[in-house]
Coordinates of C-alpha atoms in Angstrom, one line a residue:
X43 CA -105.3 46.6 8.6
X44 CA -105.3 44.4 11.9
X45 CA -102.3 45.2 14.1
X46 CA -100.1 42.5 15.7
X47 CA -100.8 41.7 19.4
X48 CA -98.3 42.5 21.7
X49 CA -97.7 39.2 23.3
X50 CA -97.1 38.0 19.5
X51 CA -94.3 40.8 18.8
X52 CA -92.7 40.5 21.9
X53 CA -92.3 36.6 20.9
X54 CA -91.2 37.0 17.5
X55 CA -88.7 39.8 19.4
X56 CA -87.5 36.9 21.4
X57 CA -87.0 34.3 18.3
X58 CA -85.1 36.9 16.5
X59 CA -82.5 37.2 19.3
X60 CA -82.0 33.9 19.9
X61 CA -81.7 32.8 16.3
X62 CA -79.2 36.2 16.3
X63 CA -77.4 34.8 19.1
X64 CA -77.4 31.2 18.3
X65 CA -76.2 32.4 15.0
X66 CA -73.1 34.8 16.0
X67 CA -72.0 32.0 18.8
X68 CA -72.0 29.0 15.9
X69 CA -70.0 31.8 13.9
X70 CA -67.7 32.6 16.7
X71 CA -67.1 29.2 17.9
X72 CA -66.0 28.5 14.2
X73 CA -64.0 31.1 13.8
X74 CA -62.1 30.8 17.3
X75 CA -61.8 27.5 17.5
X76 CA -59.9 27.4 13.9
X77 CA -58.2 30.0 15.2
X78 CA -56.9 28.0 18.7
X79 CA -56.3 24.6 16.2
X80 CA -53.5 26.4 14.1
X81 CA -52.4 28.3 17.3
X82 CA -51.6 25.0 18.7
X83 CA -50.3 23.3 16.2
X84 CA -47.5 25.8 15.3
X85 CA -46.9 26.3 19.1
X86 CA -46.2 22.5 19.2
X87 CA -44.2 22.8 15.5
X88 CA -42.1 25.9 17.2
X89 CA -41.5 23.7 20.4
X90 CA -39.6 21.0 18.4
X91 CA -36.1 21.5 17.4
X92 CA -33.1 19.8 16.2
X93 CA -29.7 20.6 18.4
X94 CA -26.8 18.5 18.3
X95 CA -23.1 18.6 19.1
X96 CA -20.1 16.4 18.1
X97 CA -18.4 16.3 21.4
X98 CA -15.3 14.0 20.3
X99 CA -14.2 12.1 17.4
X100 CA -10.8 9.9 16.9
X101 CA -9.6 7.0 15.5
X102 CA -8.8 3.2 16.5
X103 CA -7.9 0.7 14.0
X104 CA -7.3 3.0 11.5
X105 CA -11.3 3.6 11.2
X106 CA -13.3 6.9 11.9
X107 CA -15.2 7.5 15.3
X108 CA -17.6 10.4 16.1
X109 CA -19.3 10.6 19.2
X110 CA -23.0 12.7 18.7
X111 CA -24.5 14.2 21.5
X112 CA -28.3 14.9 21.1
X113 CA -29.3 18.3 23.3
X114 CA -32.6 18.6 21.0
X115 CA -36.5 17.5 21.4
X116 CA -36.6 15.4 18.7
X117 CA -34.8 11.8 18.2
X118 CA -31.9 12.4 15.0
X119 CA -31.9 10.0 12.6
X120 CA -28.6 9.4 10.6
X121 CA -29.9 8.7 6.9
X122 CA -28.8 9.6 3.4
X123 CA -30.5 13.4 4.2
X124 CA -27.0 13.6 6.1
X125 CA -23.8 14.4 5.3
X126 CA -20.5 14.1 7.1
X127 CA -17.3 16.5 5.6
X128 CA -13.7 16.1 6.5
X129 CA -11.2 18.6 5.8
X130 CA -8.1 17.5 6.0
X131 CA -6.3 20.4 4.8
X132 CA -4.8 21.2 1.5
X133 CA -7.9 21.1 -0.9
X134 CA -7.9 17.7 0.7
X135 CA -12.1 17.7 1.4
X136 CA -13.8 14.7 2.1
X137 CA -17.7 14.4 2.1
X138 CA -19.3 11.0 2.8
X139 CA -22.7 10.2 2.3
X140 CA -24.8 9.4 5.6
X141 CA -26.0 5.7 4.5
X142 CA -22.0 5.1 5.1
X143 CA -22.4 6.8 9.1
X144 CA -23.2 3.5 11.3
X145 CA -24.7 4.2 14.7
X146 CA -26.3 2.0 17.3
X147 CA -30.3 1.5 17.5
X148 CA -31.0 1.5 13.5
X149 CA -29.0 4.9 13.6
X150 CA -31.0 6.7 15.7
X151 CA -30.2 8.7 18.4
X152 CA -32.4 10.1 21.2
X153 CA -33.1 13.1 22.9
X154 CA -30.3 13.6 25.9
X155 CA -28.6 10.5 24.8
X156 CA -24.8 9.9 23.1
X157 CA -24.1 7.4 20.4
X158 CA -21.1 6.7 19.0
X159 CA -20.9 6.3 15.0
X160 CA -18.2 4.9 12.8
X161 CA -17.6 5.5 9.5
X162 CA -17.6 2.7 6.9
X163 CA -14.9 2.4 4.2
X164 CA -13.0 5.4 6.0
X165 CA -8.8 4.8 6.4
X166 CA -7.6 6.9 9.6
X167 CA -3.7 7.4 9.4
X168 CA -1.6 9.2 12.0
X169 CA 1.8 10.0 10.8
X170 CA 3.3 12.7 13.0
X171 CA 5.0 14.6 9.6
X172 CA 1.6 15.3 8.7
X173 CA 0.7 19.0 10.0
X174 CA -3.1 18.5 9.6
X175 CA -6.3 18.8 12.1
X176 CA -8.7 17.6 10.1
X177 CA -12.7 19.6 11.0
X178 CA -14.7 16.7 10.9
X179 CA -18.6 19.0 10.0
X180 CA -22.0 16.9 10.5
X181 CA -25.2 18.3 8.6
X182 CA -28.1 17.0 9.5
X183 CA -31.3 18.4 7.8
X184 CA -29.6 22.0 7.6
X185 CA -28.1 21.7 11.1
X186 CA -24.2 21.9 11.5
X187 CA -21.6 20.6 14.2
X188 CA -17.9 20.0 14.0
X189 CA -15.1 19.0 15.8
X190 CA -11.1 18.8 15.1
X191 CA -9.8 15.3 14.9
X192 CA -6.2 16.2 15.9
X193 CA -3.0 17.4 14.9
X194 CA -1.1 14.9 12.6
X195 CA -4.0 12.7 11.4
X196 CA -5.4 12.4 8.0
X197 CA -8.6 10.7 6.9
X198 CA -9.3 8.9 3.7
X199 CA -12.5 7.6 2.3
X200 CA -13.1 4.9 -0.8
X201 CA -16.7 4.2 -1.4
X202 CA -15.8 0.4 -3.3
X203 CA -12.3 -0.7 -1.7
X204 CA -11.3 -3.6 -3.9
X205 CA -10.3 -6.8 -2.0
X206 CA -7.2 -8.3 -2.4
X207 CA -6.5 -11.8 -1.6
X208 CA -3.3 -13.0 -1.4
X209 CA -3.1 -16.8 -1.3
X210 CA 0.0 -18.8 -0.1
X211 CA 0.3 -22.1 -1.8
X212 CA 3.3 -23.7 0.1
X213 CA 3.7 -25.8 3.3
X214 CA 5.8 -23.0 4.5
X215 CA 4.7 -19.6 5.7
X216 CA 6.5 -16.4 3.7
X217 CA 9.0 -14.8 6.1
X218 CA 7.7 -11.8 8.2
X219 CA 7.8 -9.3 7.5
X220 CA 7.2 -10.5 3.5
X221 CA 6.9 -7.8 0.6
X222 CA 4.2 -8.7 -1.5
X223 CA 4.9 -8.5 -5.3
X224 CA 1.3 -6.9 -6.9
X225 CA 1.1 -6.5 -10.8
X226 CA -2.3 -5.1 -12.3
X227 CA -1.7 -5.8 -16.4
X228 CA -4.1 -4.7 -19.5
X229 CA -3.5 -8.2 -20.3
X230 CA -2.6 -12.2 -20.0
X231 CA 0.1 -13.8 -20.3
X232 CA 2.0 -17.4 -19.3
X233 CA 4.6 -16.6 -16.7
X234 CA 6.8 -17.6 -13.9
X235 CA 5.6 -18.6 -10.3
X236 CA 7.6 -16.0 -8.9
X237 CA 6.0 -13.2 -10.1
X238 CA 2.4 -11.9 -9.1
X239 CA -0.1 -10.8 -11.5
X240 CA -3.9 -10.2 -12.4
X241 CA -5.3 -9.5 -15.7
X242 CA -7.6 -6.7 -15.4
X243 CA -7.9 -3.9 -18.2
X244 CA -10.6 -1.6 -16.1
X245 CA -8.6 -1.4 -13.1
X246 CA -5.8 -0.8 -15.1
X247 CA -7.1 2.6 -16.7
X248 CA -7.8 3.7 -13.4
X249 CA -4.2 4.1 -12.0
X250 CA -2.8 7.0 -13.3
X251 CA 0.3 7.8 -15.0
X252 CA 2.8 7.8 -11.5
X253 CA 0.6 5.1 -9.6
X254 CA -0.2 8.0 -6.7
X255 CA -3.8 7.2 -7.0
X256 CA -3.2 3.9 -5.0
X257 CA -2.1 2.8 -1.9
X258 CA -3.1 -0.6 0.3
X259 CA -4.0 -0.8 3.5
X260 CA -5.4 -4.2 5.9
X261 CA -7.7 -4.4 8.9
X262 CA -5.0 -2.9 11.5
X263 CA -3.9 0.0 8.8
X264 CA -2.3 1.5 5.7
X265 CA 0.3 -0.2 4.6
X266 CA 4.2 0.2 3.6
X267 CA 3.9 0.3 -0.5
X268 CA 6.6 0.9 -3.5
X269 CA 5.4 1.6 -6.5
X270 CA 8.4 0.3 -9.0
X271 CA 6.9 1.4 -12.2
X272 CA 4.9 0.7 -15.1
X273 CA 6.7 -1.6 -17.4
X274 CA 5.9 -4.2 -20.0
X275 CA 6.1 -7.8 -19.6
X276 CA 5.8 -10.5 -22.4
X277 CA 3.0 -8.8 -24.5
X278 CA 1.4 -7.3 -21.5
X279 CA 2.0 -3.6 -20.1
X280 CA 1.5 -3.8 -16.2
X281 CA 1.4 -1.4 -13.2
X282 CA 3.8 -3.2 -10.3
X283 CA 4.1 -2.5 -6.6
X284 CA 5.6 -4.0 -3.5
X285 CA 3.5 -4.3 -0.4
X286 CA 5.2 -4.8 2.7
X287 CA 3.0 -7.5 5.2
X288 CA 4.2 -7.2 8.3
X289 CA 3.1 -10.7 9.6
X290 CA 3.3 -12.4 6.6
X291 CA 1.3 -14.7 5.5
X292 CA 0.5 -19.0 6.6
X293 CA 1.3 -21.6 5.0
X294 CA -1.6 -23.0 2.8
X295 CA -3.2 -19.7 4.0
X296 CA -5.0 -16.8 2.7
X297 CA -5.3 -12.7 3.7
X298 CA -6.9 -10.1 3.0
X299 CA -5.3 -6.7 1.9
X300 CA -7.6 -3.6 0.5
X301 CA -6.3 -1.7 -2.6
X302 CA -7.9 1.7 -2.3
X303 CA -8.2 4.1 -5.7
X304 CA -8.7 7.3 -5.9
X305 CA -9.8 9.8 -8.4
X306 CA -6.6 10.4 -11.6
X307 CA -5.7 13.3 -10.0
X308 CA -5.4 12.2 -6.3
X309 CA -1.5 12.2 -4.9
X310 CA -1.4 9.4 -2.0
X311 CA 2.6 10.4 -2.1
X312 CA 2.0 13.9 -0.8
X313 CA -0.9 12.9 1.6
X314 CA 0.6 9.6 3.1
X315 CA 4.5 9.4 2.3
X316 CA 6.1 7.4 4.1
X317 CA 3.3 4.8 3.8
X318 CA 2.5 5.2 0.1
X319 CA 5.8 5.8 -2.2
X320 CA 7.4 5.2 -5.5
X321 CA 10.6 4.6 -7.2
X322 CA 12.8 7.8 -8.5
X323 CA 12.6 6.5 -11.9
X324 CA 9.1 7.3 -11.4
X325 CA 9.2 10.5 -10.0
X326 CA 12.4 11.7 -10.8
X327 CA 12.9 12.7 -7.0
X328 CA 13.9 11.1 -4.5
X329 CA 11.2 12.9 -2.5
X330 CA 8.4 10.0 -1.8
X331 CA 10.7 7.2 -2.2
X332 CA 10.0 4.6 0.6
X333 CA 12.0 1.6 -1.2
X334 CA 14.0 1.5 2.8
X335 CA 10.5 1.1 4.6
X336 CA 9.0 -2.1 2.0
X337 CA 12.0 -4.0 1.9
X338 CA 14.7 -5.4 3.6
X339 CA 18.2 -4.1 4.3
X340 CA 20.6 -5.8 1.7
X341 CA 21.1 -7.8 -1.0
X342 CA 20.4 -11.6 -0.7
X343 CA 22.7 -14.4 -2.2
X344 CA 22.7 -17.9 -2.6
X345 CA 25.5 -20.3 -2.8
X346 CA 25.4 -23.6 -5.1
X347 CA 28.5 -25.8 -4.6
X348 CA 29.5 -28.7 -6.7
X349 CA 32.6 -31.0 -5.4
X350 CA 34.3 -31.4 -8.6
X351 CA 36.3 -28.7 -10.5
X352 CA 36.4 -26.6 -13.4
X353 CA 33.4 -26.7 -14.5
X354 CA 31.3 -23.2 -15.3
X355 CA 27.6 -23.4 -15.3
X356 CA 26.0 -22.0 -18.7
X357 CA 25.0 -18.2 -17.6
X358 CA 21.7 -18.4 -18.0
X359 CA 21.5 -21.5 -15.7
X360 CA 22.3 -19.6 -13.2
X361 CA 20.1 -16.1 -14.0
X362 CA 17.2 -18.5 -13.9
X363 CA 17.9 -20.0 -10.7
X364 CA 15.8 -19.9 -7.4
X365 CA 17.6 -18.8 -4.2
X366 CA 16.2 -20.9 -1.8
X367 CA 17.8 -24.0 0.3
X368 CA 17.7 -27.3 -1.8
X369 CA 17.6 -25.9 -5.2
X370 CA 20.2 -27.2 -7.8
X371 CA 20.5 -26.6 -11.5
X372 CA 23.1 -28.5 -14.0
X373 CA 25.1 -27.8 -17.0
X374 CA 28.4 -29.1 -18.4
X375 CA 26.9 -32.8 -17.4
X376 CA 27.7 -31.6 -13.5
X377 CA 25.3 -30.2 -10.7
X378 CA 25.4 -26.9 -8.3
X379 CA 23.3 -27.1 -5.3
X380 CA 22.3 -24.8 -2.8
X381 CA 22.2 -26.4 1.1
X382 CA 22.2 -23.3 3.1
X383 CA 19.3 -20.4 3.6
X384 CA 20.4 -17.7 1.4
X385 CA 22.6 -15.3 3.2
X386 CA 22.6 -11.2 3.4
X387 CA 24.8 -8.1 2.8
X388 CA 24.2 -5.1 4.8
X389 CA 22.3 -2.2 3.9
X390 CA 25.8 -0.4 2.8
X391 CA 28.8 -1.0 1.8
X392 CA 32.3 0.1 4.2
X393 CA 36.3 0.6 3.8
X394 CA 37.8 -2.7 3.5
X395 CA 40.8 -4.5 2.1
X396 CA 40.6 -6.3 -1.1
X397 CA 43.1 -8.4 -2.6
X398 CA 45.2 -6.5 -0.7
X399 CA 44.1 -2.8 -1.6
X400 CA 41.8 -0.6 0.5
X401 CA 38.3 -0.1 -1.3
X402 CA 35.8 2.4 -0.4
X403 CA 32.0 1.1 -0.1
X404 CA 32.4 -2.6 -0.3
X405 CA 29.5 -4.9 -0.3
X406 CA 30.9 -8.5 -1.0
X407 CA 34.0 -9.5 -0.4
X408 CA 34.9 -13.1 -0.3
X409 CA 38.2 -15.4 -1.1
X410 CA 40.1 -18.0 -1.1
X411 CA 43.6 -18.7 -2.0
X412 CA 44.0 -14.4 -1.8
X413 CA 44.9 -11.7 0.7
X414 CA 42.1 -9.7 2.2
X415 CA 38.5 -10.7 1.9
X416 CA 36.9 -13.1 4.4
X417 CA 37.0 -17.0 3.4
X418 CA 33.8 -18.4 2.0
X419 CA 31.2 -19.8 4.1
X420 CA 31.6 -23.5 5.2
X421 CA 29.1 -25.2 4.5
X422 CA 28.2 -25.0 1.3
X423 CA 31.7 -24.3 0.2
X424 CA 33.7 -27.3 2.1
X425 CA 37.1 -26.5 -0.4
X426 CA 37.4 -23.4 -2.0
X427 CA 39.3 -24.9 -4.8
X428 CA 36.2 -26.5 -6.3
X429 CA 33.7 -25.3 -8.5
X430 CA 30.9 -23.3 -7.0
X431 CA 28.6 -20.3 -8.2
X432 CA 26.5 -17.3 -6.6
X433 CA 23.5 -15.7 -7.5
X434 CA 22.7 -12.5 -5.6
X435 CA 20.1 -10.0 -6.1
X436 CA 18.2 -7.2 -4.7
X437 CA 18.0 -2.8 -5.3
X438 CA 20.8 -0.2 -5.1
X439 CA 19.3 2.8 -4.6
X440 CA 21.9 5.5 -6.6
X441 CA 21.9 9.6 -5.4
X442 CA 24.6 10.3 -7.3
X443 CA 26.8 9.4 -10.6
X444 CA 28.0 6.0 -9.6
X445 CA 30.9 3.5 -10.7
X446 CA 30.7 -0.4 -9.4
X447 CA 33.9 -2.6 -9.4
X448 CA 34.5 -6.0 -9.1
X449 CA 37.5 -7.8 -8.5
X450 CA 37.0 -11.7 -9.7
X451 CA 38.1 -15.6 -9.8
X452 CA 36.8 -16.4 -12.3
X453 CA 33.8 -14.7 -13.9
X454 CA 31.4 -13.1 -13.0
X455 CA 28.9 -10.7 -14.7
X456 CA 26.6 -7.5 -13.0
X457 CA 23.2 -6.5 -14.6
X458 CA 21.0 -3.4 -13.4
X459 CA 17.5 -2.7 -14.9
X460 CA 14.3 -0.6 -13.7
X461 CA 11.9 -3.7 -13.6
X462 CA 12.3 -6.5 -12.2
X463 CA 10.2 -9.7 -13.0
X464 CA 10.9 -12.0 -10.1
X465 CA 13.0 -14.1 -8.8
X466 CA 13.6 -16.3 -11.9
X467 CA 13.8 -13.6 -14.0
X468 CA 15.2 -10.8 -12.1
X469 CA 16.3 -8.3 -14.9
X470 CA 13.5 -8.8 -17.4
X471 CA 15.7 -10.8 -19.7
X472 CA 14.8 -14.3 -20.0
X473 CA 18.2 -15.0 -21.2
X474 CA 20.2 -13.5 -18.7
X475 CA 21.9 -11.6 -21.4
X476 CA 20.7 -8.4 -20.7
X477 CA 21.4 -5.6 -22.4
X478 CA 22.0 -3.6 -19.2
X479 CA 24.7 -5.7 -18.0
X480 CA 27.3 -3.3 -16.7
X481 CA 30.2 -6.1 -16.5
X482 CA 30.0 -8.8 -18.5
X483 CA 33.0 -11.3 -18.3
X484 CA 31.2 -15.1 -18.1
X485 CA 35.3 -16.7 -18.6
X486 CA 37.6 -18.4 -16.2
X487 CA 40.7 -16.0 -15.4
X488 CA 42.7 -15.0 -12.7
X489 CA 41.8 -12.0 -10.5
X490 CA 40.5 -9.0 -12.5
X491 CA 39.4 -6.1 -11.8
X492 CA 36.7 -4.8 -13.6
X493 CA 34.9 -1.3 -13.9
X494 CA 31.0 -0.3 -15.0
X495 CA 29.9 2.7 -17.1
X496 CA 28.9 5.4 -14.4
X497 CA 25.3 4.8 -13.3
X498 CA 22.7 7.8 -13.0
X499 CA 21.2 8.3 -10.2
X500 CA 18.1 5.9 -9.4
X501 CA 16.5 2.5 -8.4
X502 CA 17.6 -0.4 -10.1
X503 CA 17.2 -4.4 -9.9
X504 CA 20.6 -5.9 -9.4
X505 CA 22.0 -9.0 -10.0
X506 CA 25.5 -10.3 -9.6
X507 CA 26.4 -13.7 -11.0
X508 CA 29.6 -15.0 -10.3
X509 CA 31.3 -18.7 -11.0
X510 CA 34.6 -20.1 -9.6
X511 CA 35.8 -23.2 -11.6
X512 CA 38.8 -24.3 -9.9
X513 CA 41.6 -23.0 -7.4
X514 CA 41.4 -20.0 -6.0
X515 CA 38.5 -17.7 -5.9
X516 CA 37.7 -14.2 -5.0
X517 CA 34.2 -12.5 -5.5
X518 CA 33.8 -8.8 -4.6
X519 CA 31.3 -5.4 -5.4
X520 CA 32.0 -2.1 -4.6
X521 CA 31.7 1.5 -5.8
X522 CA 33.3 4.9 -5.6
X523 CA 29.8 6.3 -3.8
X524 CA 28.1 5.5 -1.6
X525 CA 24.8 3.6 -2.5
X526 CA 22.1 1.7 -0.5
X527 CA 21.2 -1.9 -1.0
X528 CA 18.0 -3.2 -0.4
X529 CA 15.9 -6.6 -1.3
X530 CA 12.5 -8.5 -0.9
X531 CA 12.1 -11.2 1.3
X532 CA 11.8 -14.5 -0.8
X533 CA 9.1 -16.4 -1.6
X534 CA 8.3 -19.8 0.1
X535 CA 10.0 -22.7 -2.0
X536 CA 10.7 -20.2 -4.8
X537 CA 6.1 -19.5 -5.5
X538 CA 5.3 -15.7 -4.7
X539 CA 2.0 -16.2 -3.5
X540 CA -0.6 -15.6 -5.9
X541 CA -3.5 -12.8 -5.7
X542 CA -7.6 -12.3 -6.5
X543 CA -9.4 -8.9 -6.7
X544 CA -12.7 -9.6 -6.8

C-alpha cells in the first residue's frame, strides 16, 4: 500500500480546519446573532410603557372635563379599548364608553404633553345638598388613573338624549321665566291649544311608574321639573310634567330642551331634588316635591266686565275661558271681556277682615257695596254694581287636613282635582261640572258664606269661578290652614307652545 506524502496530509490537515472553522463561525454567527435580534427587540418592547395621570377634572356648562397628563413613552390614544368610570356615590356608578371621550388631535395625546377631554352626552350638576365627590377612574389598555371631581357634584350620562323642541307659534314671546307643559301619551287624541302633547307609545313604556326616570336639562343645565302625574285624557293615558324655562321662549321661535331617561329603576328625585321632583300625590311625601321652584308664586285671575246688569254667564262659559287681555265670551245674549293682564295673589294667604270678621289665611278678598275687603280693580270693573265674572286658577299645595271658605255676591263655585288639562280645561272636566267641585252655588244671592269638605293633604288644580250680576259684590277664599298657592305662567294669546321629539 502507497503511503500519503506529507506535503499532501499536511494540506488535507489544513482544509479540514478551515472547513471546521468556517463551519463552527457560520454556526455561531447564526446562533448569536438570533440571539442579539430577540435581545433587542424585547429590550426595545421593555423600554416602552404606558403612564398616565388625570391631574384635574371639573365641570363648565354643566359638561364633563378631564385634563390627561401623558408621563409615558408611547403617544395614548383615547378609543373604544378605553373606559372612563364615575362614582358618584350611592351605587350611583357610571361607566362611559371611550368613543364618547373627545380630545384634541384625533384623540391622541403625546408623550409629555396635556390634553384636555370632554365627555359627550354627560350632565354635570352641582347642588350643594349633594354630599358626593364623585372618583372620576380612566382605563386605558389595563392602565388606571383617577381623580375626585369635588364635593357636591354629581355626574349623569345618557347615551341617546332625546331632543325636545318646543315651538312658539305667537307674535308674542312666553313670559320668562315660562313653565313648559310636556305630555308623553300611549295615544292620539283631538285637543285644546293649551295643552301640550306627543303621541308616542315607546317612549311611554320607558317612564316608569313615579316618572323618576326623567328629568330635562338645556345647553346651560338641568332644569327645574314637576312631575304632576300620570293621568288619562280623552281616550289617551299620558305621563305630564312642567318644565320651568328660565328665558322663555321668542316669539315665532323655537328651543331646544333634552329629555334624558334612564334605566326603570333609576331615581332622578333622590339624585337631583331640587331640580327633578314630583307631586305628593305621586309620591305620597312631600319629600321631592319642587312644585315652589317650576312655578310661580300665586294664583292668577282674570276679570271680564260687562256694563249692563244682572246677567250670569252660563258656568261653563266661564270654565272654558282663556285668561289673557282681550278675551271675551257671551251668554244670556250679553258679553264679558277681559281688558287688563291677568292679575296675581300671593304665594299665601294672611289675617284679614272680611265682611267685617277677621279670617285666618285669606287669599282673595274683594268688594263692593260691603265692609272689609279691598274694592275691585278699576279698570276693568268701572262700577261695581254691574255684572262682571272671574276666573282664577292655579295649585294649593295642602300639608295638612284642610277647610276652604268663601264668602260670595253672588255665585260662585271652587273645583280641586290632581290633573289639570290646561288652561281651557283646567280641572279635566270639559263641562266645568266637575265632580270635585268643593262649593258649588252657580245662583245670584246675597253674601254667603260657604264651607268645603276637609281636603287631604296634596297638590291639586284649583279653580275658583265666581259671577256678580248686579249691586253689590263680594268675592273671597280662605282656609283654616295654612296652604301654598302656586301657578304656571300663561301661554302667549292663550296657545301653550307646541313640542317635537325627534
Amino acid at each position: 500500500m502507497r503511503s500519503i506524502s506529507p506535503i499532501i496530509a499536511t494540506i488535507l490537515i489544513i482544509v479540514i480546519t478551515v472547513a471546521i472553522a468556517g463551519l463552527t463561525y457560520a454556526f455561531l454567527s447564526g446562533l448569536f446573532s438570533g440571539l442579539t435580534s430577540s435581545t433587542s427587540n424585547q429590550v426595545s418592547r421593555q423600554s416602552q410603557y404606558i403612564s398616565f395621570s388625570i391631574t384635574n377634572s371639573y365641570c363648565s356648562n354643566n359638561i364633563l372635563y378631564i385634563d390627561i397628563y401623558n408621563n409615558g413613552n408611547v403617544p395614548i390614544v383615547i378609543n373604544n379599548n378605553t373606559v372612563l368610570t364615575i362614582n358618584n356615590g350611592n351605587n350611583n356608578i357610571v361607566s362611559i364608553n371611550g368613543n364618547n371621550i373627545i380630545c384634541n388631535n384625533n384623540n391622541t395625546i403625546l408623550q409629555g404633553s396635556t390634553d384636555t377631554c370632554y365627555i359627550n352626552n354627560s350632565l354635570c350638576i352641582y347642588n350643594p345638598s349633594n354630599n358626593n365627590n364623585p372618583q372620576i377612574t380612566l382605563d386605558y389598555q389595563g392602565v388606571g388613573n383617577n381623580n375626585n371631581l369635588g364635593n357636591g357634584y354629581l355626574v349623569g350620562y345618557f347615551t341617546n338624549p332625546l331632543p325636545i323642541t318646543i315651538y312658539n307659534t305667537q307674535n308674542i314671546s312666553t313670559p320668562t321665566p315660562f313653565q313648559q307643559d310636556i305630555a308623553i301619551c300611549n295615544s292620539s287624541f283631538s285637543y285644546s291649544t293649551s295643552f301640550s302633547y306627543v303621541d308616542n307609545i315607546t317612549l311611554y313604556n320607558e317612564i316608569n311608574s313615579n316618572g323618576s326616570n326623567i328629568l330635562f336639562y338645556s345647553n346651560n343645565g338641568l332644569l327645574y321639573s314637576w312631575y304632576e302625574g300620570q293621568e288619562n285624557i280623552s281616550t289617551a293615558s299620558c305621563d305630564v310634567w312642567w318644565v320651568n324655562i328660565p328665558q322663555g321662549i321668542p316669539a315665532n321661535s323655537n328651543i331646544t330642551i333634552y329629555m334624558g331617561i334612564g334605566s326603570t329603576s333609576t331615581n332622578y328625585y333622590q339624585q337631583d331634588y331640587p331640580y327633578v321632583g314630583a307631586s305628593y300625590n305621586v309620591l305620597g311625601t312631600f319629600q321631592y316635591d319642587n312644585i315652589g321652584d317650576v312655578m310661580d308664586p300665586g294664583l292668577t285671575y282674570q276679570i271680564y266686565y260687562d256694563n249692563n246688569n244682572w246677567y250670569a254667564p252660563p258656568e261653563s262659559e266661564v270654565y272654558q275661558a282663556e285668561l289673557y287681555n282681550g278675551y271675551s265670551f257671551s251668554g244670556s245674549g250679553q258679553t264679558w271681556a277681559s281688558s287688563t293682564n291677568p292679575f296675581t295673589t300671593p304665594n299665601t294667604g294672611t289675617t284679614q277682615n272680611v265682611n267685617g270678621n277677621n279670617e285666618s289665611y285669606v287669599i282673595n278678598n274683594l268688594q263692593d257695596g260691603y265692609s272689609g275687603g279691598s274694592a275691585f280693580p278699576n279698570p276693568p270693573v268701572s262700577n261695581g254694581g254691574n255684572s262682571y265674572v272671574i276666573k282664577e286658577i292655579g295649585f294649593v299645595q295642602v300639608q295638612q287636613l284642610t277647610t276652604f271658605y268663601v264668602d260670595i255676591d253672588d255665585g260662585g263655585v271652587l273645583g280641586i282635582n290632581q290633573s289639570t288639562c290646561g288652561i281651557t280645561n283646567w280641572l279635566c272636566s270639559p263641562t266645568g261640572n266637575n265632580s270635585a267641585n268643593l262649593i258649588n252655588e252657580w245662583i245670584g244671592e246675597g253674601a254667603t258664606i260657604y264651607s268645603s269638605p276637609t281636603v287631604n293633604s296634596g297638590d291639586y288644580a284649583i279653580e275658583y269661578d265666581y259671577f256678580n250680576g248686579e249691586g253689590s259684590a263680594y268675592w273671597s277664599l280662605w282656609s283654616n290652614n295654612l296652604v301654598y298657592y302656586y301657578s304656571p305662567a300663561l301661554p302667549p294669546n292663550g296657545v301653550m307652545p307646541s313640542i317635537y321629539i325627534s
